[in-house]
CSV table of C-alpha atoms in Angstrom, one decimal:
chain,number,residue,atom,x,y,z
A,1,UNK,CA,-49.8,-36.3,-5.8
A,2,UNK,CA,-52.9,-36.3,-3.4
A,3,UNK,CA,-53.8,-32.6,-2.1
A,4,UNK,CA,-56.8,-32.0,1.0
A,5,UNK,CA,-58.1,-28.6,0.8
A,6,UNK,CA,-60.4,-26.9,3.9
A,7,UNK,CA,-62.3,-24.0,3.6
A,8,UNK,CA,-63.3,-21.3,5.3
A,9,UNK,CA,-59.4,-21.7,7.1
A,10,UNK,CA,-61.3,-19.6,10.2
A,11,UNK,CA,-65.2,-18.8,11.0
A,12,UNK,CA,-66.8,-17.1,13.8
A,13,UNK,CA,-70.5,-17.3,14.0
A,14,UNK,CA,-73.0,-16.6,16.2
A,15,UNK,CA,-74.9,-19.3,18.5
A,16,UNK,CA,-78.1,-20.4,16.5
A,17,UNK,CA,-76.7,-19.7,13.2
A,18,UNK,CA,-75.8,-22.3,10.6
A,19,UNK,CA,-72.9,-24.0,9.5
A,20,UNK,CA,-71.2,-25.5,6.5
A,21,UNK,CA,-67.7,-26.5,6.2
A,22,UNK,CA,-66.1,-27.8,3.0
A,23,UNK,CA,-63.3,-30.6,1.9
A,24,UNK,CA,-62.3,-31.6,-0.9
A,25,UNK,CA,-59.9,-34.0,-1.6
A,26,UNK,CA,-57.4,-33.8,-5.1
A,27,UNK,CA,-55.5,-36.8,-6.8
A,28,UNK,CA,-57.2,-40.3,-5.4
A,29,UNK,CA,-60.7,-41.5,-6.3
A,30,UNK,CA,-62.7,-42.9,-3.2
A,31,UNK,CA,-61.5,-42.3,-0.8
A,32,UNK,CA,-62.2,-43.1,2.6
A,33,UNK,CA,-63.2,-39.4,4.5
A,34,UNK,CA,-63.5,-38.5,7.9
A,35,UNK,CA,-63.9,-35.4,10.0
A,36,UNK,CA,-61.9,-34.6,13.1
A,37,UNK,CA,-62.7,-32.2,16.1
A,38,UNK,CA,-60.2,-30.6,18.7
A,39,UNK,CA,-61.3,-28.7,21.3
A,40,UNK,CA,-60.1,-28.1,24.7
A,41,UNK,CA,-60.4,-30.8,27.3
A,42,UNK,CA,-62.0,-32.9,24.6
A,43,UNK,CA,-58.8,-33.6,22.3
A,44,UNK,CA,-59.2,-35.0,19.3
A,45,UNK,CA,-62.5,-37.4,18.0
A,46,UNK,CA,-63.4,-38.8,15.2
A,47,UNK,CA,-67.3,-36.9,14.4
A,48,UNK,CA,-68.1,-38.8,11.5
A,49,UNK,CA,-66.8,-41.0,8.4
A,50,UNK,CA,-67.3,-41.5,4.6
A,51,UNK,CA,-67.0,-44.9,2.5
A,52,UNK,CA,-68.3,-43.3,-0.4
A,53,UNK,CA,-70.7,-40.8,-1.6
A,54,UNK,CA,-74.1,-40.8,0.4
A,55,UNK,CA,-72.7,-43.1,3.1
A,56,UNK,CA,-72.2,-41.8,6.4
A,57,UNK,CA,-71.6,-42.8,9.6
A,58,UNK,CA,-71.9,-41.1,12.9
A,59,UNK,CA,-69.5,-41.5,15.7
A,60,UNK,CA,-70.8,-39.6,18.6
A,61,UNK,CA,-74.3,-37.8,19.1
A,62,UNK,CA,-74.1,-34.4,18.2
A,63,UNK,CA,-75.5,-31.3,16.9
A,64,UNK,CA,-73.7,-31.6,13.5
A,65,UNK,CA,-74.3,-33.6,10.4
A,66,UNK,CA,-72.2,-34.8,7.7
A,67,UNK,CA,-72.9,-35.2,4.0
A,68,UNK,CA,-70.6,-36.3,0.7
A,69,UNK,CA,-72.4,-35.2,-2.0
A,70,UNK,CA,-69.5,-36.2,-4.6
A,71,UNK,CA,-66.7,-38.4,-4.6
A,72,UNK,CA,-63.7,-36.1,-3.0
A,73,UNK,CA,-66.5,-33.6,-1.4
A,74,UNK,CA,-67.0,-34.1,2.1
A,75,UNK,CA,-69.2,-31.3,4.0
A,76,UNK,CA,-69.6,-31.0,7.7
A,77,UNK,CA,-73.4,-28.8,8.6
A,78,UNK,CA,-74.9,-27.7,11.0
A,79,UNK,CA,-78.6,-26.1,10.9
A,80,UNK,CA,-78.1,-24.3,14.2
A,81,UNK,CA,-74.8,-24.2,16.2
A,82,UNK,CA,-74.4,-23.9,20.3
A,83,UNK,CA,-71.1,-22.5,22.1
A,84,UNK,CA,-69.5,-26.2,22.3
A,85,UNK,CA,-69.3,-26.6,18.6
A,86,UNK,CA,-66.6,-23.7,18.5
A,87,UNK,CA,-63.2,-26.2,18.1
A,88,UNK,CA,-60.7,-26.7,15.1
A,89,UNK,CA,-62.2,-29.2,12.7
A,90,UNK,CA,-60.0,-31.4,10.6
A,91,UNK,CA,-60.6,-33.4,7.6
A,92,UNK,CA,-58.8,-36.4,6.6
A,93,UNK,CA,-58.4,-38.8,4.2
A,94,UNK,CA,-57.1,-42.3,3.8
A,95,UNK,CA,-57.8,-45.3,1.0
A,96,UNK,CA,-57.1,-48.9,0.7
A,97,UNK,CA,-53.5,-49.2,-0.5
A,98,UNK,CA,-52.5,-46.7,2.3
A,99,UNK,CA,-52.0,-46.9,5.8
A,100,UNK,CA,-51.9,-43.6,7.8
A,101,UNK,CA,-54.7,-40.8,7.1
A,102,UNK,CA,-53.4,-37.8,5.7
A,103,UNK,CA,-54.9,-34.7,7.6
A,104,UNK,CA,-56.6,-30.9,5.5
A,105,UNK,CA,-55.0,-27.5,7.3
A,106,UNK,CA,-58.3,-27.8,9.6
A,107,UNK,CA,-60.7,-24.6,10.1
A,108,UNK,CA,-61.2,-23.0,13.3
A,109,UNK,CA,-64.5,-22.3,14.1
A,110,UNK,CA,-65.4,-19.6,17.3
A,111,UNK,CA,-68.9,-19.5,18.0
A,112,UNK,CA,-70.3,-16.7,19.9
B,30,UNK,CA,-62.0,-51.0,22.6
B,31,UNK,CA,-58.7,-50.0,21.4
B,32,UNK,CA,-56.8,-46.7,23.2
B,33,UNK,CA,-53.6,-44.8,23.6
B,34,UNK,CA,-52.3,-42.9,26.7
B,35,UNK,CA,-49.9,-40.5,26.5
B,36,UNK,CA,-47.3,-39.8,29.6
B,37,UNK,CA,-46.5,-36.5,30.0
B,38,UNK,CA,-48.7,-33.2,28.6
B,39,UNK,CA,-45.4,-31.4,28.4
B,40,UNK,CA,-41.9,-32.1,27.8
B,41,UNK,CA,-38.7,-29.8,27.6
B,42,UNK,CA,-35.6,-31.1,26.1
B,43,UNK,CA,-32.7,-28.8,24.9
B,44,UNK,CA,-31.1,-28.5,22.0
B,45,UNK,CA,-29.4,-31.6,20.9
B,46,UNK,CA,-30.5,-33.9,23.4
B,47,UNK,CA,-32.6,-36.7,22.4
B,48,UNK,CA,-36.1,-36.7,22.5
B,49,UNK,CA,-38.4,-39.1,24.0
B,50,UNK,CA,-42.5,-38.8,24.3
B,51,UNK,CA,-44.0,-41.9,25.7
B,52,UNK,CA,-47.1,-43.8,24.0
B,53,UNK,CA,-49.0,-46.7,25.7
B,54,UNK,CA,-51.3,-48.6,23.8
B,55,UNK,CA,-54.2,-50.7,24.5
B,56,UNK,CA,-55.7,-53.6,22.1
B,57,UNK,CA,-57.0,-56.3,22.1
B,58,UNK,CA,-55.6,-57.6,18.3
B,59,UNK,CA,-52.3,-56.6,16.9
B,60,UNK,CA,-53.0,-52.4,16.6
B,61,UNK,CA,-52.0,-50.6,14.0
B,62,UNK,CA,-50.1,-47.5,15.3
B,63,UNK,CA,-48.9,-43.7,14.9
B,64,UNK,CA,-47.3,-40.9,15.6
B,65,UNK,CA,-48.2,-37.7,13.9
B,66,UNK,CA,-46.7,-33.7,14.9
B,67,UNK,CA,-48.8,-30.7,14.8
B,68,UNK,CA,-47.6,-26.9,14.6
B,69,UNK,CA,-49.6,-24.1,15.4
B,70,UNK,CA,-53.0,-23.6,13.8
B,71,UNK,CA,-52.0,-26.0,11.2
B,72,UNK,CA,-53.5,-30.0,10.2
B,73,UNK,CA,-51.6,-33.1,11.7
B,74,UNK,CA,-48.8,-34.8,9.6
B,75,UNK,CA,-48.0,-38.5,9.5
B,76,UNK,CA,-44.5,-38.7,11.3
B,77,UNK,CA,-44.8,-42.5,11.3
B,78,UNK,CA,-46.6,-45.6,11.3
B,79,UNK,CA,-46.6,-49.1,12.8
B,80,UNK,CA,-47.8,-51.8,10.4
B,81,UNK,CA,-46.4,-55.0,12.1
B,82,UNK,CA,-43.9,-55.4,9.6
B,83,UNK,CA,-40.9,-53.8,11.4
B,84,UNK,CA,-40.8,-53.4,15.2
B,85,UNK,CA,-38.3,-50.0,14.7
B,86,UNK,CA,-40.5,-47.8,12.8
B,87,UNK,CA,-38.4,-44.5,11.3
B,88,UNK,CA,-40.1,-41.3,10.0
B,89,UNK,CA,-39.6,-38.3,9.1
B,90,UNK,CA,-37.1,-35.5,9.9
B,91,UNK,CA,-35.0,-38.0,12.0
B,92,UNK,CA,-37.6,-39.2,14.1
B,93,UNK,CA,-38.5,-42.9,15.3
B,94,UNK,CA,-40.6,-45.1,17.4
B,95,UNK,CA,-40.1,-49.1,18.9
B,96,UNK,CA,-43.0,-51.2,19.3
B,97,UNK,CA,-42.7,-53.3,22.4
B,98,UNK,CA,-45.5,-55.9,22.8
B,99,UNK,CA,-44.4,-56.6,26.3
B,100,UNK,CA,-45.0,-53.1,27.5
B,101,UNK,CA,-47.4,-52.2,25.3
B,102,UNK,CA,-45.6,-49.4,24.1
B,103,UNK,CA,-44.4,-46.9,20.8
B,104,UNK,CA,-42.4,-44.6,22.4
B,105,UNK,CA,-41.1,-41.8,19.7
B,106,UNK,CA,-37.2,-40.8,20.0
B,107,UNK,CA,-35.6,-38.4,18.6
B,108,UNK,CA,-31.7,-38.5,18.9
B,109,UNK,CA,-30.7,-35.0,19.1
B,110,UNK,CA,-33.1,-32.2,19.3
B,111,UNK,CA,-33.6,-29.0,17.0
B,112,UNK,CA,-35.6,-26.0,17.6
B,113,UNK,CA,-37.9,-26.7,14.5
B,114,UNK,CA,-39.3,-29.8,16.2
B,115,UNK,CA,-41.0,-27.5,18.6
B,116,UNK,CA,-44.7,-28.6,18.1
B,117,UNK,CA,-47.4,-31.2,20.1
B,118,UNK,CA,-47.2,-34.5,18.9
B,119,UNK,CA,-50.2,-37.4,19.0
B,120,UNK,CA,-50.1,-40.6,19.3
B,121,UNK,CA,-53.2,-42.6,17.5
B,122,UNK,CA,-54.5,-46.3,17.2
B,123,UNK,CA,-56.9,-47.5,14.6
B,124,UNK,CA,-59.9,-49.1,15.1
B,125,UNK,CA,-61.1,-49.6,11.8
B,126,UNK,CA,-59.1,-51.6,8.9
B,127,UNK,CA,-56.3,-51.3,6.7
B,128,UNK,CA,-57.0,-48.4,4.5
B,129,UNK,CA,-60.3,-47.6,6.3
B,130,UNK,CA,-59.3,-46.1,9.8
B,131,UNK,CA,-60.9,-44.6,12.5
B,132,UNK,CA,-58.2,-43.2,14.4
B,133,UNK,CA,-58.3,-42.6,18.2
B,134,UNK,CA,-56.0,-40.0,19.6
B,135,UNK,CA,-53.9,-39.5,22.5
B,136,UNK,CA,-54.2,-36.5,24.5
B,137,UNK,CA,-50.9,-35.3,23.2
B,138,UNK,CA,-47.4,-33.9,24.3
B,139,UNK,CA,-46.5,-30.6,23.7
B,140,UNK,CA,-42.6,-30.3,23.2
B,141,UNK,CA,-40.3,-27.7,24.0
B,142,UNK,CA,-37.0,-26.8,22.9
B,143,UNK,CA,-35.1,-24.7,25.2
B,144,UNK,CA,-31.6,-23.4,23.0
Protein backbone atom coordinates (compact mmCIF):
# COMPACT_ATOMS: atom_id res chain seq x y z
CA UNK A 1 0.00 0.00 0.00
CA UNK A 2 0.97 3.66 -0.81
CA UNK A 3 2.41 5.62 2.47
CA UNK A 4 3.13 9.88 2.39
CA UNK A 5 5.57 10.79 4.98
CA UNK A 6 6.21 14.77 6.13
CA UNK A 7 8.93 15.76 8.06
CA UNK A 8 9.85 17.98 10.37
CA UNK A 9 5.83 17.28 11.84
CA UNK A 10 6.34 21.00 13.50
CA UNK A 11 9.14 23.96 12.90
CA UNK A 12 9.34 27.31 14.31
CA UNK A 13 11.94 29.60 12.80
CA UNK A 14 12.87 32.85 12.84
CA UNK A 15 11.87 35.54 10.04
CA UNK A 16 14.89 35.63 7.55
CA UNK A 17 15.91 32.23 8.13
CA UNK A 18 15.70 29.32 5.69
CA UNK A 19 13.49 26.65 5.03
CA UNK A 20 13.27 23.10 3.84
CA UNK A 21 10.45 20.77 4.21
CA UNK A 22 10.55 17.15 3.05
CA UNK A 23 8.00 14.42 1.41
CA UNK A 24 8.37 11.46 0.40
CA UNK A 25 5.99 9.31 -1.01
CA UNK A 26 6.25 5.05 -0.44
CA UNK A 27 4.49 2.31 -2.78
CA UNK A 28 3.59 4.14 -6.34
CA UNK A 29 6.20 5.24 -8.87
CA UNK A 30 5.36 8.80 -10.46
CA UNK A 31 3.47 10.18 -9.06
CA UNK A 32 1.79 13.27 -9.53
CA UNK A 33 2.93 15.67 -6.17
CA UNK A 34 1.62 18.74 -4.90
CA UNK A 35 2.06 20.96 -1.89
CA UNK A 36 -0.79 22.47 0.03
CA UNK A 37 -0.84 25.56 2.50
CA UNK A 38 -3.51 26.46 5.32
CA UNK A 39 -3.39 29.37 7.08
CA UNK A 40 -5.87 31.48 8.62
CA UNK A 41 -8.17 33.56 6.38
CA UNK A 42 -6.40 32.10 3.49
CA UNK A 43 -7.73 28.35 3.71
CA UNK A 44 -6.36 26.02 1.79
CA UNK A 45 -4.18 26.56 -1.91
CA UNK A 46 -2.54 24.62 -3.92
CA UNK A 47 1.53 26.38 -3.81
CA UNK A 48 2.99 24.28 -6.38
CA UNK A 49 2.85 20.81 -8.35
CA UNK A 50 5.05 17.96 -9.64
CA UNK A 51 4.61 15.71 -12.96
CA UNK A 52 7.87 14.26 -12.42
CA UNK A 53 11.25 14.85 -11.29
CA UNK A 54 12.60 18.42 -12.19
CA UNK A 55 9.20 19.58 -13.36
CA UNK A 56 7.56 22.13 -11.42
CA UNK A 57 4.96 24.35 -11.61
CA UNK A 58 4.02 27.35 -9.61
CA UNK A 59 0.61 28.32 -8.65
CA UNK A 60 0.66 31.56 -6.91
CA UNK A 61 3.78 34.12 -6.51
CA UNK A 62 5.42 33.61 -3.49
CA UNK A 63 8.42 33.52 -1.43
CA UNK A 64 8.80 29.73 -1.46
CA UNK A 65 10.22 27.34 -4.07
CA UNK A 66 9.61 23.81 -4.80
CA UNK A 67 11.99 21.16 -6.05
CA UNK A 68 11.69 17.04 -6.77
CA UNK A 69 14.94 15.91 -6.86
CA UNK A 70 13.84 12.09 -7.12
CA UNK A 71 10.96 10.32 -8.06
CA UNK A 72 8.77 10.11 -4.60
CA UNK A 73 10.89 13.26 -3.12
CA UNK A 74 9.19 16.40 -3.12
CA UNK A 75 10.83 19.44 -1.14
CA UNK A 76 9.25 22.73 -0.39
CA UNK A 77 12.43 25.79 0.37
CA UNK A 78 12.62 28.72 1.17
CA UNK A 79 16.05 30.84 1.26
CA UNK A 80 14.62 33.43 3.55
CA UNK A 81 11.09 33.20 5.31
CA UNK A 82 8.68 36.35 6.35
CA UNK A 83 5.84 36.14 9.16
CA UNK A 84 3.14 35.02 6.42
CA UNK A 85 4.76 31.87 5.52
CA UNK A 86 4.05 30.50 9.10
CA UNK A 87 0.77 28.01 8.10
CA UNK A 88 0.35 24.14 8.07
CA UNK A 89 1.80 22.77 4.79
CA UNK A 90 0.44 19.61 3.28
CA UNK A 91 1.75 17.35 0.77
CA UNK A 92 -0.24 15.16 -1.43
CA UNK A 93 -0.14 12.85 -3.86
CA UNK A 94 -2.28 11.47 -6.65
CA UNK A 95 -1.45 9.27 -10.11
CA UNK A 96 -3.26 8.38 -13.21
CA UNK A 97 -5.30 5.28 -12.32
CA UNK A 98 -6.59 7.21 -9.20
CA UNK A 99 -8.99 9.81 -8.57
CA UNK A 100 -8.84 11.72 -5.21
CA UNK A 101 -5.28 12.88 -3.88
CA UNK A 102 -4.22 11.28 -0.87
CA UNK A 103 -2.92 13.98 1.75
CA UNK A 104 0.91 13.52 4.21
CA UNK A 105 0.14 14.38 8.20
CA UNK A 106 1.22 18.16 7.09
CA UNK A 107 4.01 20.16 9.20
CA UNK A 108 3.16 23.23 10.97
CA UNK A 109 5.50 25.83 10.53
CA UNK A 110 5.47 29.14 13.11
CA UNK A 111 7.73 31.75 12.04
CA UNK A 112 8.78 34.35 14.35
CA UNK B 1 -12.52 28.92 -13.32
CA UNK B 2 -13.90 26.11 -11.45
CA UNK B 3 -14.91 26.85 -7.39
CA UNK B 4 -16.77 25.44 -4.40
CA UNK B 5 -18.62 27.44 -1.65
CA UNK B 6 -19.33 26.12 1.45
CA UNK B 7 -22.68 27.28 3.52
CA UNK B 8 -22.11 27.43 6.87
CA UNK B 9 -18.45 27.76 8.86
CA UNK B 10 -20.04 25.98 11.65
CA UNK B 11 -22.57 23.40 12.28
CA UNK B 12 -23.85 21.66 15.54
CA UNK B 13 -25.80 18.52 15.25
CA UNK B 14 -26.32 16.10 18.27
CA UNK B 15 -25.83 12.86 18.64
CA UNK B 16 -27.74 10.70 16.30
CA UNK B 17 -29.17 13.20 14.21
CA UNK B 18 -28.20 13.31 10.69
CA UNK B 19 -25.80 15.37 9.39
CA UNK B 20 -25.89 17.72 6.64
CA UNK B 21 -22.85 20.26 5.34
CA UNK B 22 -23.74 22.07 2.23
CA UNK B 23 -21.35 22.23 -1.00
CA UNK B 24 -22.04 24.47 -4.01
CA UNK B 25 -20.10 24.02 -6.95
CA UNK B 26 -19.16 26.07 -9.83
CA UNK B 27 -17.86 24.65 -13.43
CA UNK B 28 -17.99 25.15 -16.43
CA UNK B 29 -17.49 21.12 -17.63
CA UNK B 30 -18.72 18.23 -15.72
CA UNK B 31 -16.37 18.73 -12.22
CA UNK B 32 -14.97 16.21 -10.63
CA UNK B 33 -15.87 16.48 -6.89
CA UNK B 34 -14.93 15.77 -3.08
CA UNK B 35 -15.41 15.72 0.22
CA UNK B 36 -12.52 15.09 2.58
CA UNK B 37 -12.61 15.36 6.90
CA UNK B 38 -9.78 16.77 8.84
CA UNK B 39 -9.07 16.25 12.73
CA UNK B 40 -6.92 18.34 14.64
CA UNK B 41 -3.38 18.96 13.59
CA UNK B 42 -3.64 15.99 11.32
CA UNK B 43 -3.60 15.72 6.95
CA UNK B 44 -6.99 15.62 5.04
CA UNK B 45 -8.55 12.16 4.28
CA UNK B 46 -10.62 11.30 1.19
CA UNK B 47 -14.22 10.74 2.54
CA UNK B 48 -15.53 10.56 -0.95
CA UNK B 49 -15.42 11.36 -4.50
CA UNK B 50 -17.62 12.29 -7.48
CA UNK B 51 -16.54 10.78 -10.73
CA UNK B 52 -19.82 11.11 -12.88
CA UNK B 53 -20.41 7.57 -12.67
CA UNK B 54 -22.97 7.46 -9.85
CA UNK B 55 -24.98 10.62 -8.85
CA UNK B 56 -25.15 9.02 -4.82
CA UNK B 57 -21.68 8.96 -3.93
CA UNK B 58 -21.07 6.80 -0.42
CA UNK B 59 -17.81 6.94 1.63
CA UNK B 60 -16.48 6.27 4.42
CA UNK B 61 -17.63 5.73 8.02
CA UNK B 62 -21.31 6.01 6.87
CA UNK B 63 -21.00 9.11 5.14
CA UNK B 64 -22.56 10.27 1.63
CA UNK B 65 -23.00 13.02 -0.79
CA UNK B 66 -25.77 13.59 -4.01
CA UNK B 67 -24.74 15.37 -6.96
CA UNK B 68 -27.43 17.61 -8.23
CA UNK B 69 -26.68 19.31 -11.60
CA UNK B 70 -29.67 21.44 -11.23
CA UNK B 71 -28.50 23.04 -8.08
CA UNK B 72 -25.21 22.68 -8.56
CA UNK B 73 -24.72 21.00 -5.51
CA UNK B 74 -22.81 17.77 -3.26
CA UNK B 75 -24.19 18.19 -0.17
CA UNK B 76 -22.59 15.52 2.44
CA UNK B 77 -25.20 13.60 4.87
CA UNK B 78 -24.61 11.75 7.40
CA UNK B 79 -27.72 9.74 8.80
CA UNK B 80 -27.16 9.64 12.44
CA UNK B 81 -24.39 11.48 14.14
CA UNK B 82 -21.53 10.11 16.45
CA UNK B 83 -19.13 12.04 18.54
CA UNK B 84 -16.05 10.67 16.58
CA UNK B 85 -17.22 12.64 13.53
CA UNK B 86 -16.35 15.76 15.27
CA UNK B 87 -13.81 17.33 12.88
CA UNK B 88 -13.94 20.27 9.74
CA UNK B 89 -14.74 18.96 6.64
CA UNK B 90 -13.76 20.47 2.87
CA UNK B 91 -15.27 20.37 0.01
CA UNK B 92 -12.79 20.43 -3.26
CA UNK B 93 -13.16 20.60 -7.18
CA UNK B 94 -10.45 19.71 -9.53
CA UNK B 95 -9.15 21.75 -12.06
CA UNK B 96 -6.63 19.67 -13.47
CA UNK B 97 -7.35 15.91 -15.08
CA UNK B 98 -8.08 12.61 -14.07
CA UNK B 99 -5.23 11.46 -12.06
CA UNK B 100 -3.46 14.85 -12.27
CA UNK B 101 -5.54 17.31 -9.96
CA UNK B 102 -5.19 20.49 -8.76
CA UNK B 103 -7.63 20.70 -6.14
CA UNK B 104 -9.47 23.94 -4.98
CA UNK B 105 -10.87 24.01 -1.56
CA UNK B 106 -13.85 25.21 0.12
CA UNK B 107 -13.50 27.26 3.11
CA UNK B 108 -14.70 24.43 5.25
CA UNK B 109 -17.34 23.52 7.96
CA UNK B 110 -16.35 22.78 11.22
CA UNK B 111 -18.81 20.21 12.94
CA UNK B 112 -19.87 19.79 16.29
CA UNK B 113 -21.33 17.12 18.17
CA UNK B 114 -23.13 18.07 21.15
CA UNK B 115 -23.98 14.44 23.32
Amino acid sequence: SQTIHQWPATLVQPVGSPLSLECTVEGTSNPNLYWYRQAAGRGLQLLFYSVGIGQISSEVPQNLSASRPQDRQFILSSKKLLLSDSGFYLCAWSEGQMLGSRFGPGTRLTVT
Amino acid sequence: AQSVTQLGSHVSVSEGALVLLRCNYSSSVPPYLFWYVQYPNQGLQLLLKYTSAATLVKGINGFEAEFKKSETSFHLTKPSAHMSDAAEYFCAVSRGSFGNEKLTFGTGTRLTIIP
